[in-house]
C-alpha positions as a printed NumPy array, in Angstrom:
array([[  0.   ,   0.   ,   0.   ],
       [  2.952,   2.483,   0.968],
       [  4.622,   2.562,  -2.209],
       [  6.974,   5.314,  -3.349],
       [  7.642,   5.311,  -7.19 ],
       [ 10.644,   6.269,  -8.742],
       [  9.351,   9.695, -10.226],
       [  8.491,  10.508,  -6.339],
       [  4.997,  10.362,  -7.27 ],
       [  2.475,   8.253,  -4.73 ],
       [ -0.193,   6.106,  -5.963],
       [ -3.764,   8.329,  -4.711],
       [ -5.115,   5.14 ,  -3.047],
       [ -2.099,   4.065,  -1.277],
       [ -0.908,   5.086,   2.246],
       [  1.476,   7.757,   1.894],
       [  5.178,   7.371,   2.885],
       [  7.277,   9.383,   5.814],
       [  8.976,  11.09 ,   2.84 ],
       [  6.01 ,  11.753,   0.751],
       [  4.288,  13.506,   4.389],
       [  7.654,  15.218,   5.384],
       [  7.887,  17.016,   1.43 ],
       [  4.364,  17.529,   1.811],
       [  4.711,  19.405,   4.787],
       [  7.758,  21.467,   3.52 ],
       [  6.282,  22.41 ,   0.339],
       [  2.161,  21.871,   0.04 ],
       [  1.66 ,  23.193,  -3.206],
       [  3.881,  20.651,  -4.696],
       [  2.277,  19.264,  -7.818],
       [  3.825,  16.024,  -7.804],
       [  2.062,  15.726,  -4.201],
       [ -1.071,  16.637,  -5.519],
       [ -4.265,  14.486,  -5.668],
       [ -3.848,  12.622,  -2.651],
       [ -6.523,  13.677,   0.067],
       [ -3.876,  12.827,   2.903],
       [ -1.473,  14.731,   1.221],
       [ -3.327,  17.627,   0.117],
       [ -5.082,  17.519,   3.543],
       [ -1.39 ,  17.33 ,   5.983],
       [ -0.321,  20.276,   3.652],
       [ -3.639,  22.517,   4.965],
       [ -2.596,  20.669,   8.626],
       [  0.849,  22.665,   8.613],
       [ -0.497,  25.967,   7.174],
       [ -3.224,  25.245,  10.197],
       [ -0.518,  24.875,  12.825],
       [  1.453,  27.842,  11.155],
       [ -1.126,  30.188,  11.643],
       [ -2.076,  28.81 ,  15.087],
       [  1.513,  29.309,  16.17 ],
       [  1.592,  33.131,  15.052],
       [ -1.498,  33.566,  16.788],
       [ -0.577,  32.462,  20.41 ],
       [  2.568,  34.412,  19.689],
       [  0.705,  37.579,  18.724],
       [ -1.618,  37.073,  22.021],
       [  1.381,  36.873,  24.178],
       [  3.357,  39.875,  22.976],
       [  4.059,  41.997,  26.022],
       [  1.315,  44.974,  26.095],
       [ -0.92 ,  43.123,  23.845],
       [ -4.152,  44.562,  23.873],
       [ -7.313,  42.221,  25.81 ],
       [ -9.637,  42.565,  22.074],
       [ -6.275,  41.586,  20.476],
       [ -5.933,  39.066,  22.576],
       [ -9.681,  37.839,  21.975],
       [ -9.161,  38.548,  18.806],
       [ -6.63 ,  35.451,  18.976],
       [ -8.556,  33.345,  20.65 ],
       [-11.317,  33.277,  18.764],
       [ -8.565,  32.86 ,  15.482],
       [ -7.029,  29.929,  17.661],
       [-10.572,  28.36 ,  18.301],
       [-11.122,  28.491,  14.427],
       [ -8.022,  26.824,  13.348],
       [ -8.553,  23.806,  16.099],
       [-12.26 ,  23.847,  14.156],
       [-10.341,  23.418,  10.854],
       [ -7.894,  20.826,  12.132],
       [-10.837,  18.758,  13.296],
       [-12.615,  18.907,   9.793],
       [ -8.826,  18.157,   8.298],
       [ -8.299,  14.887,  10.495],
       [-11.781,  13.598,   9.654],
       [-11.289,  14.303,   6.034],
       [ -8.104,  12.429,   6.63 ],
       [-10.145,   9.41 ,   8.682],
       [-12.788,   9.421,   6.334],
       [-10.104,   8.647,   3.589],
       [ -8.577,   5.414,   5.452],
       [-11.997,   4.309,   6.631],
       [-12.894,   4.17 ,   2.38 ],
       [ -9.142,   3.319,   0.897],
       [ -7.367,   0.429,   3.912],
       [ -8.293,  -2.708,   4.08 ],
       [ -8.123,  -3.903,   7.669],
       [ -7.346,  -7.601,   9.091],
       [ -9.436,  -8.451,  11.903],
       [ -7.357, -10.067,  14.257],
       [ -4.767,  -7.323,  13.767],
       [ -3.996,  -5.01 ,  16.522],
       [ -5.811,  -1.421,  16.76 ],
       [ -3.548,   1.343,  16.613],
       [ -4.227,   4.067,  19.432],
       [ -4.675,   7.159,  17.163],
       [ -6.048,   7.269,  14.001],
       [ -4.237,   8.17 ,  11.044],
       [ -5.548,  11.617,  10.747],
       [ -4.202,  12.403,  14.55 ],
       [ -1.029,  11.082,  13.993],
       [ -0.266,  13.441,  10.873],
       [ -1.944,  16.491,  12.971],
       [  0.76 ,  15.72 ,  15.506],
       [  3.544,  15.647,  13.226],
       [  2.041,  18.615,  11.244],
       [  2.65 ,  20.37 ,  14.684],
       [  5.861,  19.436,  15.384],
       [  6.986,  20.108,  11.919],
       [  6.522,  23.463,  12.956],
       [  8.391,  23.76 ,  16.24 ],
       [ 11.157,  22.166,  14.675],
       [ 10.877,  24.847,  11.577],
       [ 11.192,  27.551,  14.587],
       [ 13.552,  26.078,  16.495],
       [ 16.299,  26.415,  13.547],
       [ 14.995,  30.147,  13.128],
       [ 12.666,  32.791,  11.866],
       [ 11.191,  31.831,   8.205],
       [ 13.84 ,  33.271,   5.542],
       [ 12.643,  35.434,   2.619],
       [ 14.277,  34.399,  -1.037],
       [ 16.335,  37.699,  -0.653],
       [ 17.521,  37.323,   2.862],
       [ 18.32 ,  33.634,   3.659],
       [ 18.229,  32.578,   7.383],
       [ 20.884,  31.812,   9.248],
       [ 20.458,  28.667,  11.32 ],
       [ 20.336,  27.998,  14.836],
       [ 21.96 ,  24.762,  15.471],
       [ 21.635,  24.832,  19.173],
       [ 20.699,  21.66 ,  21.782],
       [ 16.844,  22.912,  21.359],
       [ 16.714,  23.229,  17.841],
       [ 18.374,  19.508,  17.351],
       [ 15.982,  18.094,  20.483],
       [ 12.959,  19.79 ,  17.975],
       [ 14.519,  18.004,  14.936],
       [ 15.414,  14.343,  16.915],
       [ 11.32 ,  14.454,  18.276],
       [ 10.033,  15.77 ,  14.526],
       [ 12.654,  11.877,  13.118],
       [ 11.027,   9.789,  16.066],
       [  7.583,  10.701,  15.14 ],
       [  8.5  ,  10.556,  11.527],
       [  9.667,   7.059,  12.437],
       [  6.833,   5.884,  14.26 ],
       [  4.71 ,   6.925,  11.184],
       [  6.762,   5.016,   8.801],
       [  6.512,   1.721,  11.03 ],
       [  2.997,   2.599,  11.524],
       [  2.167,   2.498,   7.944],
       [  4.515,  -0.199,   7.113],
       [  2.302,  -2.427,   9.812],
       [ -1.085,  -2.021,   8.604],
       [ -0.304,  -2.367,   4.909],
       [  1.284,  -5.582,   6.145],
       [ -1.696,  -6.558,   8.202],
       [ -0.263,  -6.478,  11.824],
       [ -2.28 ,  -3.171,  12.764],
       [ -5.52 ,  -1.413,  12.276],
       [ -6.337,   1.955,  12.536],
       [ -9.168,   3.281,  14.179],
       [-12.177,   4.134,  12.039],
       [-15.499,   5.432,  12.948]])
């Protein structure tokens, strides 16, 4: 089911690979990722966890206003909304597309709560090597024990994925469905 081709294309009813999610996330308007509703739907997951990010930051900026910081919360509070449609869209997808054994063991989270989690830390680990870098002014990069505990968390979850994946298309797991 988790098959990565050698164009770096992914077949739209397959599960997709750690590599396929992690481009995804670094790029989501990537054509060659298009047309896969996980894919297209962890892309809107990092934008979501972006903008949540900014958000909390701009309602904790010393002197900030209490509308602005409303203002945020209510922004916040629409995002979470968002991610909850994205992870069902994602849910609905693996209820439809994976075949399940019966005997096989149930995963705890299902699919679409695993990517929202590494959608997340994809973005701590973005800002723990810096600020985002503009195509005239590239970033210089912190390199620092928090940025590479960020990074070693963002591989471990990345690698849980992968295994993940690897045991339901093998029939050894099943994810939850509703």
């Amino acid at each position: 089911m988790a098959t990565e081709h050698t164009e770096n294309r992914i077949v739209t009813g397959e599960l997709p690979t750690r590599s396929a999610l992690l481009r995804t996330f670094r790029a989501p308007g990537d054509p060659r990722l298009r047309g896969h509703r996980v894919l297209e739907a962890a892309g809107e997951l990092v934008e979501c966890h972006e903008s949540r990010q900014r958000a909390l930051r701009t309602a904790r900026r010393p002197g900030a206003s209490s509308g602005r910081v409303a203002a945020c919360a209510q922004q916040v509070d629409d995002i979470d909304h968002r991610r909850a449609e994205l992870v069902g869209r994602i849910d609905r997808w693996v209820a439809t597309n994976v075949a399940h054994r019966g005997g096989a063991s149930l995963h705890t989270e299902t699919l679409g709560s695993v990517i929202d989690r590494l959608a997340a830390k994809w973005i701590v680990a973005q800002q723990a090597v810096g600020p985002k870098a503009s195509i005239d002014a590239p970033r210089p990069l912190r390199t620092d024990g928090i940025a590479h505990l960020e990074w070693t968390r963002l591989a471990e979850l990345a690698d849980g994925y992968q295994d993940l994946i690897t045991d339901v298309t093998e029939h050894r797991r099943r994810l939850p469905v509703w």
